[in-house]
Amino acid sequence: MKIATIIVRSLIGLLLLFASISYFFHLFPDPVLTGDMKTFNDGIKASGYLMPLVKTVELLCGLAFITAKFNRIANILLMPISVNIFFINICLAPEGIPVAIFLLVGNIFLIYSKWNVYKGLFVAN
C-alpha cells in the first residue's frame, strides 16, 4: 500500500505541476473550444480570479505531493478541484474523462490510505 501511495501521489503531483506551470508560462496555445465548453471557459476567464486561483492551488498541491510535505492538507484542498474537473469533463468535454477519473480516484485513494487522519472531518462526535 505504501508503494502504491507513493506512485499515485507522485503521478498526481507531476500532473498538477505540468498543468499549472504550462498555464502560468503559456507553454501551449489555448485549445479551440466550442459550444457549452466555450461558454463555460469564457465565464471562468471573465471572473478574472478563478483560474489563477485554481492553478495556484494545483501548483501548491503538486509541490506538496512531489516533496511529500503537507500531503494531508493538499489532499483536502485538491478534492473540490478534482471533483469539478471530473464533472466538467463528464458534462462538457468527454475527451478528458480518463485523466479526470485518474485525478479523482487517485485523490480518493490518497485520502483513504490515511483515513485515520481524515476520519475526524467526516464523523460526527
C-alpha positions as CSV (number, residue, x, y, z in Angstrom):
1,M,0.0,0.0,0.0
2,K,2.9,2.4,0.8
3,I,4.4,1.9,-2.7
4,A,1.1,2.5,-4.4
5,T,0.5,5.6,-2.3
6,I,3.9,7.0,-3.4
7,I,3.3,6.2,-7.0
8,V,-0.2,7.7,-7.1
9,R,1.0,10.8,-5.1
10,S,3.9,11.3,-7.5
11,L,1.9,10.9,-10.6
12,I,-0.8,13.3,-9.4
13,G,1.9,15.7,-8.3
14,L,3.5,15.7,-11.7
15,L,0.2,16.1,-13.4
16,L,-0.7,19.1,-11.3
17,L,2.7,20.7,-11.7
18,F,2.6,20.2,-15.5
19,A,-0.9,21.7,-15.7
20,S,-0.2,24.7,-13.5
21,I,3.2,25.5,-14.9
22,S,2.0,25.3,-18.5
23,Y,-0.9,27.6,-17.6
24,F,1.3,30.3,-15.9
25,F,4.0,30.2,-18.6
26,H,1.7,29.8,-21.5
27,L,3.7,26.8,-22.8
28,F,0.9,25.6,-25.1
29,P,-1.6,27.5,-27.2
30,D,-5.2,27.6,-25.8
31,P,-7.3,24.8,-27.3
32,V,-10.1,25.8,-29.6
33,L,-13.3,25.4,-27.7
34,T,-16.9,25.2,-29.0
35,G,-20.4,25.1,-27.6
36,D,-21.1,24.9,-23.9
37,M,-17.4,24.4,-23.0
38,K,-16.5,27.7,-24.7
39,T,-19.3,29.4,-22.8
40,F,-18.1,27.9,-19.5
41,N,-14.5,28.8,-20.2
42,D,-15.4,32.3,-21.1
43,G,-17.3,32.7,-17.8
44,I,-14.3,31.5,-15.8
45,K,-12.0,33.9,-17.7
46,A,-14.5,36.7,-17.2
47,S,-14.2,36.3,-13.4
48,G,-10.6,37.3,-13.6
49,Y,-9.5,35.4,-10.5
50,L,-10.9,31.9,-10.6
51,M,-8.5,30.2,-13.0
52,P,-5.3,31.8,-11.4
53,L,-6.6,30.7,-8.0
54,V,-7.3,27.1,-9.1
55,K,-3.9,26.9,-10.9
56,T,-2.1,28.3,-7.8
57,V,-3.8,25.7,-5.6
58,E,-2.8,23.0,-8.2
59,L,0.8,24.2,-8.1
60,L,1.0,24.2,-4.3
61,C,-0.7,20.7,-4.1
62,G,1.6,19.4,-6.9
63,L,4.7,20.7,-5.0
64,A,3.3,19.2,-1.7
65,F,2.8,15.8,-3.4
66,I,6.3,15.8,-5.1
67,T,8.1,16.9,-1.9
68,A,5.9,14.7,0.4
69,K,5.3,17.7,2.6
70,F,1.9,18.9,3.7
71,N,0.2,16.0,1.8
72,R,-2.8,15.8,4.2
73,I,-3.9,19.4,3.6
74,A,-3.1,19.1,-0.1
75,N,-5.5,16.2,-0.4
76,I,-8.3,18.2,1.2
77,L,-7.6,21.3,-0.9
78,L,-7.4,19.2,-4.1
79,M,-10.7,17.3,-3.6
80,P,-13.1,20.1,-4.7
81,I,-10.9,20.8,-7.7
82,S,-10.7,17.2,-8.7
83,V,-14.5,16.8,-8.4
84,N,-15.0,19.9,-10.6
85,I,-12.6,18.6,-13.2
86,F,-14.4,15.3,-13.2
87,F,-17.8,16.8,-13.7
88,I,-16.6,19.4,-16.3
89,N,-15.2,16.5,-18.3
90,I,-18.3,14.4,-17.8
91,C,-20.7,17.2,-18.9
92,L,-18.7,19.4,-21.3
93,A,-15.5,17.7,-22.5
94,P,-15.7,13.9,-22.6
95,E,-12.3,13.6,-24.2
96,G,-10.7,14.4,-20.9
97,I,-12.5,11.8,-18.8
98,P,-9.6,9.4,-18.4
99,V,-7.4,12.0,-16.8
100,A,-10.2,13.3,-14.7
101,I,-11.1,9.8,-13.4
102,F,-7.4,9.2,-12.5
103,L,-7.2,12.5,-10.6
104,L,-10.4,12.0,-8.7
105,V,-9.9,8.3,-7.9
106,G,-6.2,9.0,-7.1
107,N,-7.2,11.7,-4.7
108,I,-9.8,9.5,-3.0
109,F,-7.2,6.7,-2.8
110,L,-4.7,9.1,-1.1
111,I,-7.3,10.2,1.4
112,Y,-8.4,6.5,2.0
113,S,-4.7,5.5,2.6
114,K,-4.6,7.9,5.6
115,W,-8.2,7.6,6.6
116,N,-7.4,7.6,10.3
117,V,-6.1,11.2,9.9
118,Y,-9.2,12.4,8.0
119,K,-11.9,10.4,9.9
120,G,-12.5,13.3,12.3
121,L,-13.5,15.5,9.5
122,F,-16.3,13.2,8.4
123,V,-17.6,11.5,11.5
124,A,-19.8,13.5,13.9
125,N,-18.7,13.5,17.5
